[in-house]
Structure formats: C-alpha cells, structure tokens
C-alpha cells in the first residue's frame, strides 16, 4: 500500500456524490474533524473537569467544544442537511423518521479513554444515506491518526496530503480479535471463551473498527450497548476497506435511523466476510 496524493484522491471522490459537492466533500469533512481534534486537545492538555450525563457516562468540556465546532461547520457546509450529534440527540423519532440523508456525529467517542489520558479517543463524523453510512471520518487527535472513507472511493489512512489505501485481510491462523478496552460484558466473555484459538487486543472508541479496516485485526464482536453515532463512521471505513459490519444474529448490515431508539443491536465487525465465522457466530 502506497501513498496517494490529494489530487488522485479527489479524482476518485468524483463518483461519491453529485458534481456540486462530491469532489471536495470528504476533504471538507476531514478539515472539520481535524479542527474538532484541536479543540479536544486544548482541553486534554489542561486540568479539565469531568461531569456526568443522565446515563452516568462522563462528559467534559472537550465533548462540548468539539460538538459546537462540528455542528457549526457542518451547517455551514451543507445547510440543508440535518445533523444528529451525541451531544444534541434528544430529537424525537417523529422529527427524524423522514430523514433520507443526514450527518451522524460523535464529537468525542471514548470519553472514558480521554479521562484516562490513554489517547484512544476519536472524532466520528458520518454521512448517512437511506440508512447506510456512505462517508466516514474517524480522527484520533492524540494519536495523530485519521481514517477516512467514502462510497466508491475506498478507505484511507490520512497523513496531511498523503493517503494510504486501507484493505482488510484474509483471516490468518490464529486470527486477531479486538475488543473494547472499557466495555466488556458477560455475553462477550462467553463468546470469547467459546471461540476457537485467537489472539486478542483491546482498543478504545471507534479505533477498533479501524484496526480491522487496516488489516491489523480480523474480528470485533460487540454485545454491550452502543449508540448509532458510535459506529457509523467506523462502519463506513471498514466496509470501504473490504470488510463488513453485521447486526446479530441476522448477519445483515448494521443500519441507521430505522427506529425510535438510537441504540444499536449486538453486532460484529469482520475483515473477511467470505470467511466461515460460524464457530464464533452460530
């Protein structure tokens, strides 16, 4: 896999959306994510305070600063598209059930990792069309890593103007499973205990998706609760790299804005959809 200059990348982007916005859309979203990352790092390097949301999950000024930055930037970029963000998610089903195209955002995914100061937190921005993520950016500001993808253009690791194409891999022996660093429940432990021999690593936030997309891991099972903004950007990166994100037990693609609840079902991320996963996903 070699670097891709920005000109070649933008050429491929011409097939992503209509001519009026396609070629520059992903580049603009990358800029927005990087700007949000700067807002987050300014707080990360300070003596920040932590409060609690209604569900007892942590909230910092970094979450709010990134949310405000992304919301303003996306509304300026695409004023006709609605934005659903974790920090502004109290929209009733009646208001969003007719959305066919919208932005789905987690301004700071992995706040627990942010509080622990281990760097494994991300900015997630996805464009959803007809229930599927067609553009996604996952930016890890503390790790200086950014992953971007768009339907028809593939998935890339982004470093400045250079783009390194990402591709999932065929499953090796033993495969590598990636699990959540901070969210593991009994269902997941039972699944892993029954699984064939494998190596396991843990990551925070949507970096788990990116580990599969870049061919460093093969399987990411998630049985605990997640919300739609946690997964959409990472799903786009995985799918455009050649993998799949399946809701369980149906093994159909994880979909968005199909119901009142914004909670995802259990799902699995696989790098090689053609592999026989029946031993770990009966």
PDB file of C-alpha atoms in Angstrom:
ATOM      1  CA  UNK A   1       0.000   0.000   0.000  1.00  0.00           C
ATOM      2  CA  UNK A   2       1.498   3.295  -1.031  1.00  0.00           C
ATOM      3  CA  UNK A   3       0.675   6.938  -0.500  1.00  0.00           C
ATOM      4  CA  UNK A   4      -1.983   8.615  -2.577  1.00  0.00           C
ATOM      5  CA  UNK A   5      -1.601  12.283  -3.380  1.00  0.00           C
ATOM      6  CA  UNK A   6      -4.582  14.505  -2.738  1.00  0.00           C
ATOM      7  CA  UNK A   7      -5.207  15.059  -6.459  1.00  0.00           C
ATOM      8  CA  UNK A   8      -5.667  11.363  -7.135  1.00  0.00           C
ATOM      9  CA  UNK A   9      -7.844  11.013  -4.068  1.00  0.00           C
ATOM     10  CA  UNK A  10     -10.122  13.838  -5.125  1.00  0.00           C
ATOM     11  CA  UNK A  11     -10.348  12.343  -8.619  1.00  0.00           C
ATOM     12  CA  UNK A  12     -11.739   9.163  -7.092  1.00  0.00           C
ATOM     13  CA  UNK A  13     -14.134  11.195  -4.979  1.00  0.00           C
ATOM     14  CA  UNK A  14     -15.954  12.383  -8.113  1.00  0.00           C
ATOM     15  CA  UNK A  15     -18.097   9.267  -8.012  1.00  0.00           C
ATOM     16  CA  UNK A  16     -19.138   9.721  -4.395  1.00  0.00           C
ATOM     17  CA  UNK A  17     -21.728  12.463  -4.764  1.00  0.00           C
ATOM     18  CA  UNK A  18     -23.197  14.764  -7.340  1.00  0.00           C
ATOM     19  CA  UNK A  19     -20.832  17.175  -9.092  1.00  0.00           C
ATOM     20  CA  UNK A  20     -21.821  20.163  -6.953  1.00  0.00           C
ATOM     21  CA  UNK A  21     -20.362  18.737  -3.756  1.00  0.00           C
ATOM     22  CA  UNK A  22     -18.656  15.360  -4.311  1.00  0.00           C
ATOM     23  CA  UNK A  23     -15.012  16.120  -5.079  1.00  0.00           C
ATOM     24  CA  UNK A  24     -14.414  18.342  -2.072  1.00  0.00           C
ATOM     25  CA  UNK A  25     -16.888  16.921   0.420  1.00  0.00           C
ATOM     26  CA  UNK A  26     -14.653  14.404   2.163  1.00  0.00           C
ATOM     27  CA  UNK A  27     -11.769  16.880   2.246  1.00  0.00           C
ATOM     28  CA  UNK A  28     -14.025  19.418   3.944  1.00  0.00           C
ATOM     29  CA  UNK A  29     -15.175  16.863   6.496  1.00  0.00           C
ATOM     30  CA  UNK A  30     -11.563  15.921   7.167  1.00  0.00           C
ATOM     31  CA  UNK A  31     -10.832  19.573   7.908  1.00  0.00           C
ATOM     32  CA  UNK A  32     -13.810  19.741  10.251  1.00  0.00           C
ATOM     33  CA  UNK A  33     -12.660  16.638  12.142  1.00  0.00           C
ATOM     34  CA  UNK A  34      -9.120  17.991  12.452  1.00  0.00           C
ATOM     35  CA  UNK A  35     -10.480  21.267  13.802  1.00  0.00           C
ATOM     36  CA  UNK A  36     -12.541  19.388  16.373  1.00  0.00           C
ATOM     37  CA  UNK A  37      -9.412  17.460  17.323  1.00  0.00           C
ATOM     38  CA  UNK A  38      -7.618  20.721  18.059  1.00  0.00           C
ATOM     39  CA  UNK A  39     -10.484  21.770  20.330  1.00  0.00           C
ATOM     40  CA  UNK A  40     -10.268  18.434  22.136  1.00  0.00           C
ATOM     41  CA  UNK A  41      -6.501  18.528  22.584  1.00  0.00           C
ATOM     42  CA  UNK A  42      -6.662  22.013  24.098  1.00  0.00           C
ATOM     43  CA  UNK A  43      -8.801  20.547  26.885  1.00  0.00           C
ATOM     44  CA  UNK A  44      -6.856  17.262  27.037  1.00  0.00           C
ATOM     45  CA  UNK A  45      -3.662  19.147  27.870  1.00  0.00           C
ATOM     46  CA  UNK A  46      -5.333  21.089  30.661  1.00  0.00           C
ATOM     47  CA  UNK A  47      -6.564  20.235  34.151  1.00  0.00           C
ATOM     48  CA  UNK A  48     -10.089  19.503  32.933  1.00  0.00           C
ATOM     49  CA  UNK A  49     -13.188  18.702  34.976  1.00  0.00           C
ATOM     50  CA  UNK A  50     -15.478  15.716  34.419  1.00  0.00           C
ATOM     51  CA  UNK A  51     -19.237  15.749  34.928  1.00  0.00           C
ATOM     52  CA  UNK A  52     -21.865  13.057  34.402  1.00  0.00           C
ATOM     53  CA  UNK A  53     -24.651  12.707  31.855  1.00  0.00           C
ATOM     54  CA  UNK A  54     -28.075  11.332  32.742  1.00  0.00           C
ATOM     55  CA  UNK A  55     -26.872   7.804  31.873  1.00  0.00           C
ATOM     56  CA  UNK A  56     -23.877   8.251  34.216  1.00  0.00           C
ATOM     57  CA  UNK A  57     -21.380   8.394  31.338  1.00  0.00           C
ATOM     58  CA  UNK A  58     -18.636  11.033  31.614  1.00  0.00           C
ATOM     59  CA  UNK A  59     -18.838  14.447  29.970  1.00  0.00           C
ATOM     60  CA  UNK A  60     -16.044  17.003  29.595  1.00  0.00           C
ATOM     61  CA  UNK A  61     -15.646  20.438  28.085  1.00  0.00           C
ATOM     62  CA  UNK A  62     -13.865  18.703  25.206  1.00  0.00           C
ATOM     63  CA  UNK A  63     -17.094  16.887  24.219  1.00  0.00           C
ATOM     64  CA  UNK A  64     -18.991  20.181  24.176  1.00  0.00           C
ATOM     65  CA  UNK A  65     -16.294  22.199  22.381  1.00  0.00           C
ATOM     66  CA  UNK A  66     -15.962  19.567  19.648  1.00  0.00           C
ATOM     67  CA  UNK A  67     -19.739  19.342  19.303  1.00  0.00           C
ATOM     68  CA  UNK A  68     -20.119  23.103  18.838  1.00  0.00           C
ATOM     69  CA  UNK A  69     -17.288  23.210  16.294  1.00  0.00           C
ATOM     70  CA  UNK A  70     -18.634  20.310  14.212  1.00  0.00           C
ATOM     71  CA  UNK A  71     -22.248  21.444  14.339  1.00  0.00           C
ATOM     72  CA  UNK A  72     -21.427  24.953  13.135  1.00  0.00           C
ATOM     73  CA  UNK A  73     -19.072  23.709  10.416  1.00  0.00           C
ATOM     74  CA  UNK A  74     -21.484  21.101   9.022  1.00  0.00           C
ATOM     75  CA  UNK A  75     -24.378  23.540   8.990  1.00  0.00           C
ATOM     76  CA  UNK A  76     -22.207  25.976   7.041  1.00  0.00           C
ATOM     77  CA  UNK A  77     -21.062  23.215   4.661  1.00  0.00           C
ATOM     78  CA  UNK A  78     -24.468  21.625   3.990  1.00  0.00           C
ATOM     79  CA  UNK A  79     -27.182  23.911   5.408  1.00  0.00           C
ATOM     80  CA  UNK A  80     -30.000  21.718   4.102  1.00  0.00           C
ATOM     81  CA  UNK A  81     -28.818  18.539   5.843  1.00  0.00           C
ATOM     82  CA  UNK A  82     -29.814  17.786   9.445  1.00  0.00           C
ATOM     83  CA  UNK A  83     -27.151  16.855  11.986  1.00  0.00           C
ATOM     84  CA  UNK A  84     -27.627  14.257  14.717  1.00  0.00           C
ATOM     85  CA  UNK A  85     -24.914  14.523  17.368  1.00  0.00           C
ATOM     86  CA  UNK A  86     -24.497  12.632  20.631  1.00  0.00           C
ATOM     87  CA  UNK A  87     -24.452  15.936  22.479  1.00  0.00           C
ATOM     88  CA  UNK A  88     -27.726  17.029  20.880  1.00  0.00           C
ATOM     89  CA  UNK A  89     -29.547  13.753  20.454  1.00  0.00           C
ATOM     90  CA  UNK A  90     -32.953  14.430  22.035  1.00  0.00           C
ATOM     91  CA  UNK A  91     -34.697  14.653  18.671  1.00  0.00           C
ATOM     92  CA  UNK A  92     -37.985  12.728  18.630  1.00  0.00           C
ATOM     93  CA  UNK A  93     -38.492   9.890  16.165  1.00  0.00           C
ATOM     94  CA  UNK A  94     -41.262  11.899  14.539  1.00  0.00           C
ATOM     95  CA  UNK A  95     -38.723  14.607  13.624  1.00  0.00           C
ATOM     96  CA  UNK A  96     -36.106  12.305  12.094  1.00  0.00           C
ATOM     97  CA  UNK A  97     -38.014   9.331  10.707  1.00  0.00           C
ATOM     98  CA  UNK A  98     -38.270  11.006   7.289  1.00  0.00           C
ATOM     99  CA  UNK A  99     -34.540  11.782   7.053  1.00  0.00           C
ATOM    100  CA  UNK A 100     -33.010  10.167   3.984  1.00  0.00           C
ATOM    101  CA  UNK A 101     -29.656  11.976   4.185  1.00  0.00           C
ATOM    102  CA  UNK A 102     -28.082  13.422   7.315  1.00  0.00           C
ATOM    103  CA  UNK A 103     -24.897  13.795   9.319  1.00  0.00           C
ATOM    104  CA  UNK A 104     -24.337  11.468  12.284  1.00  0.00           C
ATOM    105  CA  UNK A 105     -21.684  12.688  14.719  1.00  0.00           C
ATOM    106  CA  UNK A 106     -19.922  11.638  17.896  1.00  0.00           C
ATOM    107  CA  UNK A 107     -17.799  14.688  18.776  1.00  0.00           C
ATOM    108  CA  UNK A 108     -15.708  12.705  21.271  1.00  0.00           C
ATOM    109  CA  UNK A 109     -16.008   8.933  21.144  1.00  0.00           C
ATOM    110  CA  UNK A 110     -14.248   7.279  24.053  1.00  0.00           C
ATOM    111  CA  UNK A 111     -14.606   9.894  26.762  1.00  0.00           C
ATOM    112  CA  UNK A 112     -13.539   7.278  29.308  1.00  0.00           C
ATOM    113  CA  UNK A 113     -10.257   6.873  27.431  1.00  0.00           C
ATOM    114  CA  UNK A 114      -9.954  10.671  27.289  1.00  0.00           C
ATOM    115  CA  UNK A 115     -10.351  10.844  31.075  1.00  0.00           C
ATOM    116  CA  UNK A 116      -7.775   8.056  31.486  1.00  0.00           C
ATOM    117  CA  UNK A 117      -5.442  10.031  29.167  1.00  0.00           C
ATOM    118  CA  UNK A 118      -4.501   6.965  27.119  1.00  0.00           C
ATOM    119  CA  UNK A 119      -5.089   8.697  23.761  1.00  0.00           C
ATOM    120  CA  UNK A 120      -7.635   6.157  22.462  1.00  0.00           C
ATOM    121  CA  UNK A 121     -10.474   8.566  21.708  1.00  0.00           C
ATOM    122  CA  UNK A 122     -11.789   9.779  18.380  1.00  0.00           C
ATOM    123  CA  UNK A 123     -13.901  12.278  16.488  1.00  0.00           C
ATOM    124  CA  UNK A 124     -16.523  10.447  14.399  1.00  0.00           C
ATOM    125  CA  UNK A 125     -18.359  12.109  11.514  1.00  0.00           C
ATOM    126  CA  UNK A 126     -20.510  10.117   9.086  1.00  0.00           C
ATOM    127  CA  UNK A 127     -22.862  10.944   6.245  1.00  0.00           C
ATOM    128  CA  UNK A 128     -25.816   8.557   6.252  1.00  0.00           C
ATOM    129  CA  UNK A 129     -27.995   7.948   3.192  1.00  0.00           C
ATOM    130  CA  UNK A 130     -31.048   5.687   3.244  1.00  0.00           C
ATOM    131  CA  UNK A 131     -29.870   4.094   6.474  1.00  0.00           C
ATOM    132  CA  UNK A 132     -26.292   3.357   5.390  1.00  0.00           C
ATOM    133  CA  UNK A 133     -23.080   5.309   6.101  1.00  0.00           C
ATOM    134  CA  UNK A 134     -21.627   6.447   2.762  1.00  0.00           C
ATOM    135  CA  UNK A 135     -18.890   8.755   4.050  1.00  0.00           C
ATOM    136  CA  UNK A 136     -16.958   8.499   7.288  1.00  0.00           C
ATOM    137  CA  UNK A 137     -14.079  10.151   9.087  1.00  0.00           C
ATOM    138  CA  UNK A 138     -12.508   8.800  12.277  1.00  0.00           C
ATOM    139  CA  UNK A 139      -9.870  11.130  13.713  1.00  0.00           C
ATOM    140  CA  UNK A 140      -7.739  10.239  16.748  1.00  0.00           C
ATOM    141  CA  UNK A 141      -6.118  13.581  17.631  1.00  0.00           C
ATOM    142  CA  UNK A 142      -3.873  12.400  20.461  1.00  0.00           C
ATOM    143  CA  UNK A 143      -2.530   9.536  18.322  1.00  0.00           C
ATOM    144  CA  UNK A 144      -2.217  11.735  15.214  1.00  0.00           C
ATOM    145  CA  UNK A 145      -4.135   9.165  13.165  1.00  0.00           C
ATOM    146  CA  UNK A 146      -7.037   9.811  10.805  1.00  0.00           C
ATOM    147  CA  UNK A 147      -9.082   7.325   8.811  1.00  0.00           C
ATOM    148  CA  UNK A 148     -11.433   8.369   6.020  1.00  0.00           C
ATOM    149  CA  UNK A 149     -13.691   6.600   3.559  1.00  0.00           C
ATOM    150  CA  UNK A 150     -16.411   7.265   1.050  1.00  0.00           C
ATOM    151  CA  UNK A 151     -18.580   5.012  -1.040  1.00  0.00           C
ATOM    152  CA  UNK A 152     -16.897   4.380  -4.366  1.00  0.00           C
ATOM    153  CA  UNK A 153     -13.560   5.864  -3.262  1.00  0.00           C
ATOM    154  CA  UNK A 154     -12.283   3.287  -0.788  1.00  0.00           C
ATOM    155  CA  UNK A 155     -10.797   3.744   2.667  1.00  0.00           C
ATOM    156  CA  UNK A 156      -7.597   5.572   3.542  1.00  0.00           C
ATOM    157  CA  UNK A 157      -5.291   6.471   6.352  1.00  0.00           C
ATOM    158  CA  UNK A 158      -4.711  10.205   6.031  1.00  0.00           C
ATOM    159  CA  UNK A 159      -1.474  11.979   6.828  1.00  0.00           C
ATOM    160  CA  UNK A 160      -1.527  15.521   5.524  1.00  0.00           C
ATOM    161  CA  UNK A 161      -1.909  15.390   1.746  1.00  0.00           C
ATOM    162  CA  UNK A 162      -0.879  11.710   1.577  1.00  0.00           C
ATOM    163  CA  UNK A 163      -3.461   8.917   1.516  1.00  0.00           C
ATOM    164  CA  UNK A 164      -2.535   5.311   2.215  1.00  0.00           C
ATOM    165  CA  UNK A 165      -5.196   2.935   0.991  1.00  0.00           C
ATOM    166  CA  UNK A 166      -6.584   0.542   3.593  1.00  0.00           C
ATOM    167  CA  UNK A 167      -7.624  -3.040   2.951  1.00  0.00           C
ATOM    168  CA  UNK A 168      -8.810  -5.787   5.242  1.00  0.00           C
ATOM    169  CA  UNK A 169      -7.035  -9.129   5.090  1.00  0.00           C
ATOM    170  CA  UNK A 170      -7.811 -12.815   4.763  1.00  0.00           C
ATOM    171  CA  UNK A 171      -8.095 -14.399   8.183  1.00  0.00           C
ATOM    172  CA  UNK A 172      -4.736 -15.728   9.447  1.00  0.00           C
ATOM    173  CA  UNK A 173      -4.120 -18.519  11.943  1.00  0.00           C
ATOM    174  CA  UNK A 174      -4.669 -17.572  14.679  1.00  0.00           C
ATOM    175  CA  UNK A 175      -6.981 -14.638  13.935  1.00  0.00           C
ATOM    176  CA  UNK A 176      -6.807 -11.434  15.942  1.00  0.00           C
ATOM    177  CA  UNK A 177      -9.896 -10.309  17.829  1.00  0.00           C
ATOM    178  CA  UNK A 178     -10.205  -6.739  19.042  1.00  0.00           C
ATOM    179  CA  UNK A 179     -12.466  -5.905  21.980  1.00  0.00           C
ATOM    180  CA  UNK A 180     -13.456  -2.791  23.860  1.00  0.00           C
ATOM    181  CA  UNK A 181     -10.971  -1.551  26.414  1.00  0.00           C
ATOM    182  CA  UNK A 182     -13.633  -0.194  28.782  1.00  0.00           C
ATOM    183  CA  UNK A 183     -16.877  -2.003  27.865  1.00  0.00           C
ATOM    184  CA  UNK A 184     -16.917  -5.796  28.238  1.00  0.00           C
ATOM    185  CA  UNK A 185     -19.962  -7.673  29.471  1.00  0.00           C
ATOM    186  CA  UNK A 186     -20.723 -11.293  30.357  1.00  0.00           C
ATOM    187  CA  UNK A 187     -22.109 -12.057  26.895  1.00  0.00           C
ATOM    188  CA  UNK A 188     -18.828 -11.011  25.327  1.00  0.00           C
ATOM    189  CA  UNK A 189     -16.822 -13.076  27.809  1.00  0.00           C
ATOM    190  CA  UNK A 190     -18.912 -16.148  26.993  1.00  0.00           C
ATOM    191  CA  UNK A 191     -18.454 -15.582  23.266  1.00  0.00           C
ATOM    192  CA  UNK A 192     -14.685 -15.254  23.610  1.00  0.00           C
ATOM    193  CA  UNK A 193     -14.457 -18.300  25.898  1.00  0.00           C
ATOM    194  CA  UNK A 194     -16.193 -20.476  23.272  1.00  0.00           C
ATOM    195  CA  UNK A 195     -14.309 -19.047  20.299  1.00  0.00           C
ATOM    196  CA  UNK A 196     -11.560 -21.007  18.546  1.00  0.00           C
ATOM    197  CA  UNK A 197      -7.951 -20.167  19.336  1.00  0.00           C
ATOM    198  CA  UNK A 198      -7.228 -16.498  18.699  1.00  0.00           C
ATOM    199  CA  UNK A 199      -5.097 -13.608  19.810  1.00  0.00           C
ATOM    200  CA  UNK A 200      -6.865 -10.671  21.461  1.00  0.00           C
ATOM    201  CA  UNK A 201      -6.126  -6.975  21.710  1.00  0.00           C
ATOM    202  CA  UNK A 202      -8.153  -4.143  23.201  1.00  0.00           C
ATOM    203  CA  UNK A 203      -8.766  -0.599  21.994  1.00  0.00           C
ATOM    204  CA  UNK A 204     -10.976   2.292  22.953  1.00  0.00           C
ATOM    205  CA  UNK A 205     -13.530   4.132  20.825  1.00  0.00           C
ATOM    206  CA  UNK A 206     -14.026   3.518  17.094  1.00  0.00           C
ATOM    207  CA  UNK A 207     -10.341   2.665  16.724  1.00  0.00           C
ATOM    208  CA  UNK A 208     -11.499  -0.955  16.929  1.00  0.00           C
ATOM    209  CA  UNK A 209     -13.179  -0.563  13.531  1.00  0.00           C
ATOM    210  CA  UNK A 210     -10.017   0.996  12.130  1.00  0.00           C
ATOM    211  CA  UNK A 211      -7.854  -1.864  13.380  1.00  0.00           C
ATOM    212  CA  UNK A 212      -9.968  -4.252  11.293  1.00  0.00           C
ATOM    213  CA  UNK A 213     -10.004  -1.887   8.302  1.00  0.00           C
ATOM    214  CA  UNK A 214      -6.219  -1.621   8.199  1.00  0.00           C
ATOM    215  CA  UNK A 215      -5.744  -5.401   8.367  1.00  0.00           C
ATOM    216  CA  UNK A 216      -4.293  -5.495  11.891  1.00  0.00           C
ATOM    217  CA  UNK A 217      -7.303  -7.350  13.353  1.00  0.00           C
ATOM    218  CA  UNK A 218      -9.935  -9.674  11.921  1.00  0.00           C
ATOM    219  CA  UNK A 219     -12.957  -9.690  14.209  1.00  0.00           C
ATOM    220  CA  UNK A 220     -14.577  -7.195  16.561  1.00  0.00           C
ATOM    221  CA  UNK A 221     -17.636  -8.503  18.440  1.00  0.00           C
ATOM    222  CA  UNK A 222     -19.822  -6.081  20.373  1.00  0.00           C
ATOM    223  CA  UNK A 223     -22.547  -7.378  22.667  1.00  0.00           C
ATOM    224  CA  UNK A 224     -22.783  -4.404  25.017  1.00  0.00           C
ATOM    225  CA  UNK A 225     -24.763  -1.239  24.316  1.00  0.00           C
ATOM    226  CA  UNK A 226     -23.625   1.248  21.687  1.00  0.00           C
ATOM    227  CA  UNK A 227     -25.398   4.134  20.001  1.00  0.00           C
ATOM    228  CA  UNK A 228     -25.640   4.849  16.293  1.00  0.00           C
ATOM    229  CA  UNK A 229     -23.153   7.738  16.446  1.00  0.00           C
ATOM    230  CA  UNK A 230     -20.579   5.339  17.939  1.00  0.00           C
ATOM    231  CA  UNK A 231     -20.471   3.139  14.852  1.00  0.00           C
ATOM    232  CA  UNK A 232     -21.449   4.887  11.599  1.00  0.00           C
ATOM    233  CA  UNK A 233     -18.099   6.481  10.673  1.00  0.00           C
ATOM    234  CA  UNK A 234     -16.129   3.367  11.593  1.00  0.00           C
ATOM    235  CA  UNK A 235     -18.550   1.164   9.691  1.00  0.00           C
ATOM    236  CA  UNK A 236     -18.018   3.204   6.546  1.00  0.00           C
ATOM    237  CA  UNK A 237     -14.244   2.841   6.904  1.00  0.00           C
ATOM    238  CA  UNK A 238     -14.494  -0.941   7.395  1.00  0.00           C
ATOM    239  CA  UNK A 239     -16.930  -1.506   4.543  1.00  0.00           C
ATOM    240  CA  UNK A 240     -14.944   0.568   2.070  1.00  0.00           C
ATOM    241  CA  UNK A 241     -11.794  -1.343   3.090  1.00  0.00           C
ATOM    242  CA  UNK A 242     -13.469  -4.637   2.169  1.00  0.00           C
ATOM    243  CA  UNK A 243     -14.974  -5.743   5.485  1.00  0.00           C
ATOM    244  CA  UNK A 244     -18.499  -5.914   6.865  1.00  0.00           C
ATOM    245  CA  UNK A 245     -20.429  -4.824   9.944  1.00  0.00           C
ATOM    246  CA  UNK A 246     -23.217  -7.278  10.730  1.00  0.00           C
ATOM    247  CA  UNK A 247     -26.014  -6.948  13.244  1.00  0.00           C
ATOM    248  CA  UNK A 248     -26.500 -10.155  15.166  1.00  0.00           C
ATOM    249  CA  UNK A 249     -27.868 -12.724  14.851  1.00  0.00           C
ATOM    250  CA  UNK A 250     -29.179 -11.817  11.381  1.00  0.00           C
ATOM    251  CA  UNK A 251     -25.752 -11.050   9.820  1.00  0.00           C
ATOM    252  CA  UNK A 252     -27.299  -8.182   7.883  1.00  0.00           C
ATOM    253  CA  UNK A 253     -25.554  -4.799   7.581  1.00  0.00           C
ATOM    254  CA  UNK A 254     -25.903  -2.546  10.603  1.00  0.00           C
ATOM    255  CA  UNK A 255     -28.406   0.153   9.610  1.00  0.00           C
ATOM    256  CA  UNK A 256     -29.337   3.608  10.876  1.00  0.00           C
ATOM    257  CA  UNK A 257     -32.384   5.717  11.694  1.00  0.00           C
ATOM    258  CA  UNK A 258     -34.791   2.813  11.283  1.00  0.00           C
ATOM    259  CA  UNK A 259     -36.437   3.003  14.703  1.00  0.00           C
ATOM    260  CA  UNK A 260     -37.200   5.262  17.629  1.00  0.00           C
ATOM    261  CA  UNK A 261     -34.298   4.034  19.742  1.00  0.00           C
ATOM    262  CA  UNK A 262     -30.797   5.144  18.770  1.00  0.00           C
ATOM    263  CA  UNK A 263     -29.230   2.107  20.438  1.00  0.00           C
ATOM    264  CA  UNK A 264     -27.583  -0.471  18.183  1.00  0.00           C
ATOM    265  CA  UNK A 265     -28.249  -4.196  18.439  1.00  0.00           C
ATOM    266  CA  UNK A 266     -25.336  -6.526  19.081  1.00  0.00           C
ATOM    267  CA  UNK A 267     -23.036  -6.576  16.081  1.00  0.00           C
ATOM    268  CA  UNK A 268     -19.802  -7.989  14.731  1.00  0.00           C
ATOM    269  CA  UNK A 269     -17.159  -6.379  12.538  1.00  0.00           C
ATOM    270  CA  UNK A 270     -15.359  -8.811  10.230  1.00  0.00           C
ATOM    271  CA  UNK A 271     -12.440  -8.122   7.967  1.00  0.00           C
ATOM    272  CA  UNK A 272     -13.128 -11.052   5.632  1.00  0.00           C
ATOM    273  CA  UNK A 273     -16.860 -11.532   5.022  1.00  0.00           C
ATOM    274  CA  UNK A 274     -16.170 -14.688   2.982  1.00  0.00           C
ATOM    275  CA  UNK A 275     -14.559 -16.463   5.940  1.00  0.00           C
ATOM    276  CA  UNK A 276     -16.564 -19.119   7.784  1.00  0.00           C
ATOM    277  CA  UNK A 277     -17.406 -17.334  11.049  1.00  0.00           C
ATOM    278  CA  UNK A 278     -19.907 -19.972  12.225  1.00  0.00           C
ATOM    279  CA  UNK A 279     -17.635 -21.169  15.056  1.00  0.00           C
ATOM    280  CA  UNK A 280     -17.795 -17.772  16.734  1.00  0.00           C
ATOM    281  CA  UNK A 281     -21.165 -16.556  15.360  1.00  0.00           C
ATOM    282  CA  UNK A 282     -23.539 -19.558  15.432  1.00  0.00           C
TER     283      UNK A 282
END
